[in-house]
XYZ file of C-alpha atoms in Angstrom:
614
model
C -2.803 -9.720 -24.015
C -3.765 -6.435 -25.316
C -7.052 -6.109 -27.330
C -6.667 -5.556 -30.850
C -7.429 -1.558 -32.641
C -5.620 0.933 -34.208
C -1.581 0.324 -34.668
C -0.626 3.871 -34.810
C 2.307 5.519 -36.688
C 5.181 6.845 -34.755
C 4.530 10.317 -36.019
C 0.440 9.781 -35.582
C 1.372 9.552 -31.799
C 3.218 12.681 -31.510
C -0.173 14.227 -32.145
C -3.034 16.700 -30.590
C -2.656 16.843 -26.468
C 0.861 15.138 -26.700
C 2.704 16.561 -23.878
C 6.463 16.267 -22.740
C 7.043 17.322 -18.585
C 10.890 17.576 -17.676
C 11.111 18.560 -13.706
C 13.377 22.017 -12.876
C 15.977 19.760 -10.462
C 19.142 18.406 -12.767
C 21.326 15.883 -11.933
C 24.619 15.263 -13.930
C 26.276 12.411 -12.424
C 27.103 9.697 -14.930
C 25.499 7.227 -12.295
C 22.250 9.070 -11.925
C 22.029 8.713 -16.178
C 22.733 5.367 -15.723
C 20.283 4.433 -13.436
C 17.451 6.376 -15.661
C 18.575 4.161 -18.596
C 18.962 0.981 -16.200
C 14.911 1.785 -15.332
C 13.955 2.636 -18.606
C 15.291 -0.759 -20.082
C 13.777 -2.596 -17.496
C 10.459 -1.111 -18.275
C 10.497 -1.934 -21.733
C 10.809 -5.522 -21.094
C 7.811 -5.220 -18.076
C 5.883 -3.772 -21.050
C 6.406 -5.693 -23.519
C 5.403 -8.392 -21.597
C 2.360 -7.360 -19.546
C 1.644 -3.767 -21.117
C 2.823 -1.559 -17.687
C 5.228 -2.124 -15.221
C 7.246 0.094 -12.428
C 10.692 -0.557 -11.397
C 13.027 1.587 -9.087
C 16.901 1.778 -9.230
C 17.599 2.479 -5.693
C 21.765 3.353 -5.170
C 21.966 5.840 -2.565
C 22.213 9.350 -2.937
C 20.674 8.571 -6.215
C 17.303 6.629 -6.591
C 15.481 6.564 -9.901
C 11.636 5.329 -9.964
C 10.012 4.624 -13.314
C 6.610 4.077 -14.204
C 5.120 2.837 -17.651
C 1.728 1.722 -18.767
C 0.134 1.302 -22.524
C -3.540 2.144 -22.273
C -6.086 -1.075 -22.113
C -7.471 -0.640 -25.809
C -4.153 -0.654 -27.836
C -2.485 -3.714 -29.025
C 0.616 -5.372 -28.816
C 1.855 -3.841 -32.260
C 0.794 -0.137 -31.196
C 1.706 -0.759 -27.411
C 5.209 -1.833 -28.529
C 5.269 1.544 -31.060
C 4.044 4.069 -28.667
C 6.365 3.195 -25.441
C 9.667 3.528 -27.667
C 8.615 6.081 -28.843
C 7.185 7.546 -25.077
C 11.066 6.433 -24.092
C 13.069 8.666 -26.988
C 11.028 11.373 -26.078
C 11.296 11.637 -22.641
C 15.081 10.608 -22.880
C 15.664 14.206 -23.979
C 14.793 15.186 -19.905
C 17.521 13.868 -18.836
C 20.209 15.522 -16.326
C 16.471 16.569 -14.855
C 15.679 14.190 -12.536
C 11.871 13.992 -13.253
C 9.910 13.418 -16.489
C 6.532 12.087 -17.631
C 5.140 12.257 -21.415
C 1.613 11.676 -22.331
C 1.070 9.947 -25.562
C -2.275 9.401 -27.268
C -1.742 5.340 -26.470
C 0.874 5.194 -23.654
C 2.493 7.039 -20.468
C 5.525 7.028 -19.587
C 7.474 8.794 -15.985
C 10.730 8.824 -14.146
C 11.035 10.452 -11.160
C 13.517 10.163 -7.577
C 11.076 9.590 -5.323
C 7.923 6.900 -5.389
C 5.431 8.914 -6.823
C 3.169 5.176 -7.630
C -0.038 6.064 -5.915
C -0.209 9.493 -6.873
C -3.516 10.737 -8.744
C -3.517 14.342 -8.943
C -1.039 17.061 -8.667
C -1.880 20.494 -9.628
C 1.849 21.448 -10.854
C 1.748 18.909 -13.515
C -1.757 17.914 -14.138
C -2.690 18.963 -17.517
C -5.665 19.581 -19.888
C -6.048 20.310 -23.453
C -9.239 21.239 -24.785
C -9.988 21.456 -28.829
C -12.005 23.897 -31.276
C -15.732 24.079 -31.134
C -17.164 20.662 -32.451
C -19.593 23.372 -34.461
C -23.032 21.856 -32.804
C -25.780 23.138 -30.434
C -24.046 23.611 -26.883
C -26.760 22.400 -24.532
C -27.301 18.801 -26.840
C -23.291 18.485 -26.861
C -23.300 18.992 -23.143
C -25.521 16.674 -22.336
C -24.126 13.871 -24.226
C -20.557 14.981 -23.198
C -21.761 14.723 -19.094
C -23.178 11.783 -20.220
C -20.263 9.684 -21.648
C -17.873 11.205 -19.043
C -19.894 10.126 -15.895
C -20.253 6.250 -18.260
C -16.841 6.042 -18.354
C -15.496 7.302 -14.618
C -18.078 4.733 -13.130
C -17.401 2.107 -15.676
C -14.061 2.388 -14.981
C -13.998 1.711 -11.281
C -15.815 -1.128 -11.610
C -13.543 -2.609 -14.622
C -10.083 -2.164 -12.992
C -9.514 1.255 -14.057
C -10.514 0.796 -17.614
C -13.523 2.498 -19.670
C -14.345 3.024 -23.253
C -17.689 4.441 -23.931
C -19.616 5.945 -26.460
C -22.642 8.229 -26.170
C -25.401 8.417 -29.091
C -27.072 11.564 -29.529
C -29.807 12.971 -31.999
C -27.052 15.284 -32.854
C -23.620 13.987 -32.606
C -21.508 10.891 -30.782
C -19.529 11.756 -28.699
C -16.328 8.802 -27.789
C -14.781 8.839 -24.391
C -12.136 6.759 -22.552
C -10.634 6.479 -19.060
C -7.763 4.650 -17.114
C -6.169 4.867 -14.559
C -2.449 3.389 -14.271
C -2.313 0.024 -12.643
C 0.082 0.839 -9.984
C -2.409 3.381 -8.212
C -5.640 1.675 -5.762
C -9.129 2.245 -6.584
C -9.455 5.271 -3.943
C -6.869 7.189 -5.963
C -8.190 5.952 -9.339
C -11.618 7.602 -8.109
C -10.007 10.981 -7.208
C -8.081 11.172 -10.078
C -11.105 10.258 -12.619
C -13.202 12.526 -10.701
C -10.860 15.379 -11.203
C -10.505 14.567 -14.564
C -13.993 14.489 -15.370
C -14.620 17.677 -13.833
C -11.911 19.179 -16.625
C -13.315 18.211 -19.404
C -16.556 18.734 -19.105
C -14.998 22.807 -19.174
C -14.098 21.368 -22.398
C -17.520 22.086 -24.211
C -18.283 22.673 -26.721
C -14.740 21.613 -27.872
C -14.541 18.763 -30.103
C -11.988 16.935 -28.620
C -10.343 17.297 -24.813
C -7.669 15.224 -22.907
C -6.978 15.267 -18.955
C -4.083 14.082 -18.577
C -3.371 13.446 -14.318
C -0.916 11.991 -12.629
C -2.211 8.994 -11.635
C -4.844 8.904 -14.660
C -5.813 9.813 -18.633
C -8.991 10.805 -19.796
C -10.202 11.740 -23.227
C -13.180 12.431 -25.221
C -13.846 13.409 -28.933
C -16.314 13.437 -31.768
C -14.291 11.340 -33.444
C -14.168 7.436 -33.104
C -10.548 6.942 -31.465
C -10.680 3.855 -30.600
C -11.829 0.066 -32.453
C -15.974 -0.939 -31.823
C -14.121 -4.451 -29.617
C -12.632 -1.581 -26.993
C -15.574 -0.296 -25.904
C -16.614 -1.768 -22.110
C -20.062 -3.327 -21.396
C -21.555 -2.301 -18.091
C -20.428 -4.913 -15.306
C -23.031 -6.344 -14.220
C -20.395 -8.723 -11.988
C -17.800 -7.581 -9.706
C -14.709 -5.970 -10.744
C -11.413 -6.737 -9.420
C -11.435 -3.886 -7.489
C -14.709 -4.895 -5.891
C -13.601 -8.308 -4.968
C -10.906 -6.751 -3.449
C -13.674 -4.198 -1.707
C -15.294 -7.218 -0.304
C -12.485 -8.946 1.109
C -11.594 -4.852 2.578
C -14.713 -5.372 4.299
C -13.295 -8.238 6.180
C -15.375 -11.053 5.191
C -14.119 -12.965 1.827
C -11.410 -14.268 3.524
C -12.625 -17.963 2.276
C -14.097 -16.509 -0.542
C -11.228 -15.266 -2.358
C -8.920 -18.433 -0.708
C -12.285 -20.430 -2.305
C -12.396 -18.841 -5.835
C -9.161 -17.348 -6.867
C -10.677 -15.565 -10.015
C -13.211 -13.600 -10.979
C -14.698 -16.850 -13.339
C -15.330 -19.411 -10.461
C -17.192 -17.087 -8.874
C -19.700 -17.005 -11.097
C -21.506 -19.461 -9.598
C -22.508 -17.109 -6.550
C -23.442 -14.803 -9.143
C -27.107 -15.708 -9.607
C -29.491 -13.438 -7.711
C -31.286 -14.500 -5.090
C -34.379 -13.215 -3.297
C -34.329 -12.130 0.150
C -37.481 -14.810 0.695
C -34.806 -17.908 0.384
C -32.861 -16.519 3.490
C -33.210 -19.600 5.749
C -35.310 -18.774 8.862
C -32.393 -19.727 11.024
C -30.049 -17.063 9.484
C -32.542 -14.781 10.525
C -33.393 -15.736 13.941
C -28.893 -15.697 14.932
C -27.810 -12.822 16.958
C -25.200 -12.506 14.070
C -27.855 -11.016 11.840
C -28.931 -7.375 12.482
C -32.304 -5.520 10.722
C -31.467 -2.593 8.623
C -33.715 -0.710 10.064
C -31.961 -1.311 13.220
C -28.463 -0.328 12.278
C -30.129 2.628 10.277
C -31.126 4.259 13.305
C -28.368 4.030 15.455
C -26.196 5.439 13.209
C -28.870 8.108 13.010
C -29.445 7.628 9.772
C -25.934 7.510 9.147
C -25.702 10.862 9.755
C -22.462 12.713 8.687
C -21.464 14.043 11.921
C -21.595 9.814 13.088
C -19.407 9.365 10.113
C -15.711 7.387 11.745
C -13.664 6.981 8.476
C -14.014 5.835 4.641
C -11.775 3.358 3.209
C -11.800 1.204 -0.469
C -14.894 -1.067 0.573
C -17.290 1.523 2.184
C -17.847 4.374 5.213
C -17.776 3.474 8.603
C -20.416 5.018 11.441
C -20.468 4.922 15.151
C -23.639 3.547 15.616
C -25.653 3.261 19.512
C -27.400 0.028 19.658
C -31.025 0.243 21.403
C -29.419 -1.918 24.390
C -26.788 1.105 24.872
C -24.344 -0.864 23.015
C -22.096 1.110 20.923
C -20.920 -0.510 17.579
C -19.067 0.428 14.708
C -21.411 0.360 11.372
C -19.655 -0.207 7.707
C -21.684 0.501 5.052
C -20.554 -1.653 2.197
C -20.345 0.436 -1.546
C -22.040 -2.530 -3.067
C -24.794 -5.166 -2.063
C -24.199 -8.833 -1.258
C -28.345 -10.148 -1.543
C -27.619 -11.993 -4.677
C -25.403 -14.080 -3.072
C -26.540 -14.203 0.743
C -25.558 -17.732 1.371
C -22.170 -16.948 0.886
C -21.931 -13.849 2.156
C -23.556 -14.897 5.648
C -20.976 -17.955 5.851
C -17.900 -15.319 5.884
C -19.359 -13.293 7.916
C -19.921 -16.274 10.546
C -16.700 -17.571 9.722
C -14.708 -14.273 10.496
C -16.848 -13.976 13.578
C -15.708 -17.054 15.197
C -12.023 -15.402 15.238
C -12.019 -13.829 18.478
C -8.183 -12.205 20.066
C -7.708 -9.436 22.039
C -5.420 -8.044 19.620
C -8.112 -7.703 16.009
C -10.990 -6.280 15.981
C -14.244 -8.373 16.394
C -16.777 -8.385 13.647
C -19.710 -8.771 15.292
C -22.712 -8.953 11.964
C -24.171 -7.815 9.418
C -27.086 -7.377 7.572
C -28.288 -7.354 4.020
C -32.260 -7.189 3.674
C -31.712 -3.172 3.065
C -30.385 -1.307 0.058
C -27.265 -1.654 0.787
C -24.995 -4.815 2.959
C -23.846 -3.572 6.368
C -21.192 -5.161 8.581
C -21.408 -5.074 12.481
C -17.854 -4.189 14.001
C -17.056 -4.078 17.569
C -16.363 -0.240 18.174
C -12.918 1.008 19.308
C -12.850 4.250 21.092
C -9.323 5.881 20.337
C -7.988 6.833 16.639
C -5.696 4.980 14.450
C -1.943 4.319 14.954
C -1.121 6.579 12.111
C -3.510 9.649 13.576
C -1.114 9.689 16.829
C 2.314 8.412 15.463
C 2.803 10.916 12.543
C 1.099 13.702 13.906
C 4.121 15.905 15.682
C 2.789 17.822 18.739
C 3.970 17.700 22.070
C 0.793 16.500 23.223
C 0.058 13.061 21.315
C 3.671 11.498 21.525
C 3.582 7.669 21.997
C 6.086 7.233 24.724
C 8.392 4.252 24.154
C 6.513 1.950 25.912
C 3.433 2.541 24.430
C 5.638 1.911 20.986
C 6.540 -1.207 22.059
C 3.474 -2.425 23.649
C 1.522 -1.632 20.434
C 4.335 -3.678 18.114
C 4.093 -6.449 20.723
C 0.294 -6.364 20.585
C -0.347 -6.521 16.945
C 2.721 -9.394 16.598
C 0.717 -11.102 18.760
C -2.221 -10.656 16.655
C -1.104 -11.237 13.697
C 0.596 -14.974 15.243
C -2.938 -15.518 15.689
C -4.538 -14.927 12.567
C -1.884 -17.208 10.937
C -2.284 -19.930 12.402
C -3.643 -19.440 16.249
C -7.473 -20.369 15.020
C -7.519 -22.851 13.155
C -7.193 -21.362 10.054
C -4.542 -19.807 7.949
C -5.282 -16.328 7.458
C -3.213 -13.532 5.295
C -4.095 -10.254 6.558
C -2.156 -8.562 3.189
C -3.145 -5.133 4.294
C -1.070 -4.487 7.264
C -0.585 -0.899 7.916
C -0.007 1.934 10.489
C -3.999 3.198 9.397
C -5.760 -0.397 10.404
C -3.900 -0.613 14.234
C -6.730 1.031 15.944
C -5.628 1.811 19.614
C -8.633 1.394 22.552
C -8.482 3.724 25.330
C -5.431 2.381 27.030
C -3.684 2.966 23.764
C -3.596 -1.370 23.393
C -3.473 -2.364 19.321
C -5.975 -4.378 17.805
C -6.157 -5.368 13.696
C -8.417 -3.722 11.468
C -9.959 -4.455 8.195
C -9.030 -7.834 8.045
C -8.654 -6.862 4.668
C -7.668 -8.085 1.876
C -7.713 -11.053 3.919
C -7.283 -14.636 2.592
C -7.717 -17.637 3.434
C -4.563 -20.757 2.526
C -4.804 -24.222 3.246
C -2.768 -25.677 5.314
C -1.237 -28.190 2.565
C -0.131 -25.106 -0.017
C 2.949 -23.272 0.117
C 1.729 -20.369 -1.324
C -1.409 -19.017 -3.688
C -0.907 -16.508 -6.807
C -3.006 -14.160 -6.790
C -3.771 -10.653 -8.082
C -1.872 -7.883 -6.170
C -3.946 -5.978 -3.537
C -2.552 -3.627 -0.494
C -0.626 -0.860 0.269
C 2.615 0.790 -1.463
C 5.688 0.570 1.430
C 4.233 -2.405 2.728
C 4.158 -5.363 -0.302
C 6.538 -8.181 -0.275
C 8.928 -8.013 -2.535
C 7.830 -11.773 -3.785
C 3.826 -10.571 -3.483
C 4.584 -7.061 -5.429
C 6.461 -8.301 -8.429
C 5.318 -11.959 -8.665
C 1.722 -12.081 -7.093
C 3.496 -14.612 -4.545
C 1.173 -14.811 -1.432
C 1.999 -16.407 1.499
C 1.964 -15.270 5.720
C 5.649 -14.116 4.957
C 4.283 -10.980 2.767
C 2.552 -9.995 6.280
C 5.527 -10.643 7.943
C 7.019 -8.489 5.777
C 4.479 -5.069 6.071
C 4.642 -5.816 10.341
C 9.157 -5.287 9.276
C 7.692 -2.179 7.931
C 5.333 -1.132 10.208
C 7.973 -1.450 14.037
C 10.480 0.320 12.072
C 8.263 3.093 11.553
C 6.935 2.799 15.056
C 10.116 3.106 16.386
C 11.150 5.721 14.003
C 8.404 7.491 13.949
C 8.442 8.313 10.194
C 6.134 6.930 7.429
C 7.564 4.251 4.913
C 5.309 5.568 1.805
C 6.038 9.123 1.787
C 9.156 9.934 -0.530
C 10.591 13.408 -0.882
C 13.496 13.979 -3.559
C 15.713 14.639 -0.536
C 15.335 11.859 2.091
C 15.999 8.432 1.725
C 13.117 5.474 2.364
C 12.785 4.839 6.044
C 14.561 1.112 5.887
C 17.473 2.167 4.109
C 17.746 4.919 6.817
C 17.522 2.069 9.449
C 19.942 -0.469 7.503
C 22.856 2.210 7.064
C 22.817 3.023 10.949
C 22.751 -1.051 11.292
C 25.534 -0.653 9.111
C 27.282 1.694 11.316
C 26.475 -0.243 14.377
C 24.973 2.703 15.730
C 21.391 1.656 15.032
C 19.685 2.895 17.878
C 20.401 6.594 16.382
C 17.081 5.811 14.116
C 14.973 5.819 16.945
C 12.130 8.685 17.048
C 14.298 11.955 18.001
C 10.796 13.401 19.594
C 11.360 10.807 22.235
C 14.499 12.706 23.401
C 15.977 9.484 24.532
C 13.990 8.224 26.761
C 13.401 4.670 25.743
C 14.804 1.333 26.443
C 18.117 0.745 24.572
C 17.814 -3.056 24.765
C 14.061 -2.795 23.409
C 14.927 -0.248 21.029
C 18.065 -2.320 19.650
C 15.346 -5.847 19.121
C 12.670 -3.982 17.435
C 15.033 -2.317 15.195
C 17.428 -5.317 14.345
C 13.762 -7.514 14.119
C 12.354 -5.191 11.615
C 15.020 -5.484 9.430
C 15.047 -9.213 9.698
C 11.137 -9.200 8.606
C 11.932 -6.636 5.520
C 14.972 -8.672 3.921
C 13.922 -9.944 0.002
C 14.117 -13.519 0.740
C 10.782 -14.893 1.698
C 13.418 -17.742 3.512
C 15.312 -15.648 5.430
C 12.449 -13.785 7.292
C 11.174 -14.925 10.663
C 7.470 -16.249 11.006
C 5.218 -14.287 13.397
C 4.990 -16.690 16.108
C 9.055 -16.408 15.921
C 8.629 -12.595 16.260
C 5.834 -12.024 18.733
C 8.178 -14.886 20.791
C 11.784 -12.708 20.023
C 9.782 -9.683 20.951
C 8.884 -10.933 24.807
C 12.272 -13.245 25.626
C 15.001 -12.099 26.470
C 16.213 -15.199 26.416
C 16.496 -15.236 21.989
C 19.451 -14.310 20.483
C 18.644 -12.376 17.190
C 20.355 -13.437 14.128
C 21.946 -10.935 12.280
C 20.135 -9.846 8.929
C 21.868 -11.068 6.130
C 20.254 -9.195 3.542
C 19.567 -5.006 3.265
C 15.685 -4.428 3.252
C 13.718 -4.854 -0.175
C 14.187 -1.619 -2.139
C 15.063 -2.590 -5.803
C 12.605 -5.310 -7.448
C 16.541 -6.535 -9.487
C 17.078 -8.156 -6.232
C 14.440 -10.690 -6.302
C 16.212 -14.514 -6.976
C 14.229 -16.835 -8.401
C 15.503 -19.456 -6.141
C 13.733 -17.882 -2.944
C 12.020 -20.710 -0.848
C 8.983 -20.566 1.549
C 10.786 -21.854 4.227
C 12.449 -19.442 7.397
C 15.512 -21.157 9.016
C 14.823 -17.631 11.447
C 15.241 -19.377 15.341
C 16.655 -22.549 14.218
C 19.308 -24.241 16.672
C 22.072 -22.803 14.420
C 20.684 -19.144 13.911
C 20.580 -19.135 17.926
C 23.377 -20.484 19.469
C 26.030 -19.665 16.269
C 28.060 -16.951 17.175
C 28.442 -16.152 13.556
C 25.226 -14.911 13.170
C 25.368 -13.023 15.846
C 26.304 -9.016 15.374
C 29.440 -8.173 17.678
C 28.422 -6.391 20.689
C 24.923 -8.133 21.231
């Protein structure tokens, strides 16, 4: 699992750069200690059996998240060594309620909030440079700059992992970079960058360490790590880039078609643009660079509409008038056309008012580009969570938009023909058109399921807030983990507060949601700014829904069809939800089926599951 090198002592790793963080805030209770050792235990056995883990110990008013990770190079042995010791040390933080500890092989941080996508914070970031490595500046430098920028690019193309070395007429200079697993390639690339730019103040030091919240870097004239840890170049794609292609919205068969990066090595061999079949070229789905290149002027910055994980996107004016939305794709598909061109007509053929249409694309230039249709008003999460009195999303807006992408997201599962998991669903990828009506974005991380499998395992890839309980901790894919992020997303649009932000004093949105449930008084969590002007009746189903979609058991959550239904008659009686909402991984049963008894004869006409009062 881990690749073999150096098995470090326990005193060798209590060594140059090692650095010990304890946060100002203390917290005494016996239960808070308990839940820091309850997380710490469980991330021992998470790395011990993978190498990095995260677990959370959520029990109301205390909540303890924990992160771990060994770094890629070191072995079982030293991996094993390190995070004991990473755990005795930081141990001694405790009554604060926040602690990280950088060791020269592992990381280790508790904290109560969810800090897991964080990459940089200037309060705690930290860099450590060493004494003059006693050679001429400007040939240091250069080999320095050039090992550093090896290892931030090698790294986000090799899932956050780098080990390089550079080979000078005057010195060698080692370097290595990862980021933790539980961060996404956008953060991994802010963190690295900042990190790079530290340590190349470093020179002419000998040695220097970054050491970032959501990333480690380190250099030295001295050979740190074993000759087998160093990374080639990829010359393939990453996971990271898969998952960039399937962001783009057009390896939905793809990555239902090839599951790992090894079978798709057979789309791997570069081809030239002369085998592109004259009628590929001659279809209206196929666009000239050129073309595209100057209706987005250029791609000008001031056409620029947004960047995500997969590329930037440009509002581009089509020579007919047409106006389009241009994605310029981070890497280039031309060594696999064939392939490439059959997603893109595949996705094309999925046509709803509710997602957006992908219209083409077109890869004879330097770089692939993908042909959206364009949609004139901003993302959901640009209106909803931006408090003015000017932009607030009346209630029926609210509940036109969580009808509308239901609706949408029925589709995709099932309403064309083919399965398709969306696995990205968020407030940022609901674009509203001018009448403020939702349509799906970024068809994501989408994927493709045949109809004859239950679910596929498969490498985890989306947003923090939003991931099945089943997907997060088990890789456990099915339409039920989309089910799950829409839970997410109408409680927030009825709440009007974001599900991934954490502050150390405010509780997640669906616990806040659950314990007015609780209190049968659940129509308190509605968006205050709305002054109570919405619909109690519509208020009480999205609320009571969104809870259903969020419970842990994949069984016990409704389908989409069964919620876009709910959602427009009356006529359904809502079981109540027998579960709280996901918020500790412990929860998780083994047992949990892929079947939803949600709507069944039973679940509406049986009083029982009915909540008194409704």
């Amino acid at each position: 699992m881990f690749a073999s090198c150096f098995s470090p002592s326990s005193s060798a790793l209590l060594s140059f750069g090692s650095r010990l963080k304890c946060g100002t805030n203390n917290e005494t209770s016996q239960r808070f200690v308990r839940s820091v050792d309850k997380v710490m235990g469980a991330l021992s056995k998470l790395i011990a059996a993978q190498g990095w883990g995260t677990f959370s110990d959520v029990d109301p008013p205390f909540t303890v998240f924990g992160l771990g990770q060994c770094y890629q190079h070191v072995n079982g042995k030293g991996c094993k060594l390190c995070f004991n010791t990473a755990r005795e040390e930081l141990r001694r933080c405790v009554p604060a309620t926040s602690g990280r500890i950088f060791l020269d092989w592992c990381f280790q941080r508790f904290d109560n909030y969810m800090f897991y996508n964080e990459g940089v914070d200037a309060k705690y970031d930290h860099l450590i440079c060493g004494s003059p490595a006693g050679v001429y500046q400007q040939d240091f430098q250069r080999e320095l700059d050039q090992v550093i920028r090896k290892v931030t690019n090698t790294a986000l193309e090799n899932n956050g992992y780098a080990a390089k070395a550079a080979k000078g007429g005057v010195t060698t200079v080692y370097a290595l970079a990862q980021c933790w697993r539980a961060i996404d390639q956008e953060t991994c690339s802010e963190c690295l960058r900042h990190a790079a730019s530290g340590l190349r103040k470093c020179a002419p030091g000998a040695e220097g360490k970054a050491m970032f919240s959501g990333c480690y870097m380190r250099y030295s004239t001295h050979r740190f790590f074993g000759p087998e840890a160093e990374t080639e170049d990829n010359k393939g794609f990453s996971p990271w880039v898969i998952i960039g292609l399937a962001s783009a919205g057009v390896a939905c068969a793809v990555l239902g078609a090839i599951g790992t990066y090894i079978s798709y090595k057979r789309f791997s061999k570069k081809k030239g643009l002369d085998d592109i079949p004259a009628t590929r070229n001659n279809t209206s789905l196929n666009y000239m660079y050129g073309t595209l290149e100057k209706a987005t002027d250029h791609f000008d910055e001031s056409r620029k509409l947004g960047q995500g994980g997969a590329g930037t996107v440009f509002k581009g004016i089509l020579p007919d008038g047409k106006v389009v939305a241009v994605k310029r794709l981070f890497f280039n598909t031309r060594q696999w056309v064939d392939q490439f061109f059959n997603e893109v007509n595949l996705i094309s053929g999925i046509q709803h008012k509710n997602l957006v249409s992908l219209l083409g694309c077109s890869i004879e230039g330097p770089e692939s580009l993908l042909v959206y249709e364009y949609v004139p008003n901003r993302s959901l999460d640009q209106i909803l969570f931006v408090k003015n009195t000017i932009n607030i999303l009346s209630w029926s807006h609210r509940f036109n938009i969580i009808c509308g992408t239901a609706e949408g997201l029925a589709y995709l599962h099932g309403g064309s023909g083919v399965k398709i998991i969306h696995r990205d669903i968020k407030s940022s990828n609901i674009l509203l058109d001018e009448n403020l009506n939702p349509k799906i974005a970024d068809f994501g991380l989408a994927c493709c399921v045949a109809s004859d499998k239950s679910h596929v395992s498969t490498a985890i890839a989306g947003t923090l807030g939003y991931m099945a309980p089943e997907y997060l901790v088990r890789g456990q894919l099915t339409e039920k983990a989309d089910v799950y992020a829409f839970g997410v997303l109408m409680l927030e649009i009825a709440t009007g507060r974001k599900n991934n932000v954490f502050s150390e004093r405010s509780s997640s949105t669906l616990y806040l949601v659950w314990k007015q449930y609780k209190a049968e008084s659940i129509t308190q969590a509605i968006d205050s700014t709305l002054k109570g002007r919405f619909d109690e009746r519509e208020a009480s189903i999205v609320l009571r829904v969104g809870l259903l979609c969020t419970q842990s058991s994949v069984a016990l959550r409704p389908t989409m069809s069964e919620v876009a239904q709910t959602l427009t008659d009356r006529r359904c009686v809502i079981p109540s939800p027998k579960q709280p909402p996901f918020l500790n991984a412990s929860v998780l049963s083994p047992e949990d089926t892929m079947t939803s008894s949600f709507m069944g004869s039973s679940a509406l006409n049986d009083p029982r599951t009915q909540k008194p009062g409704t």
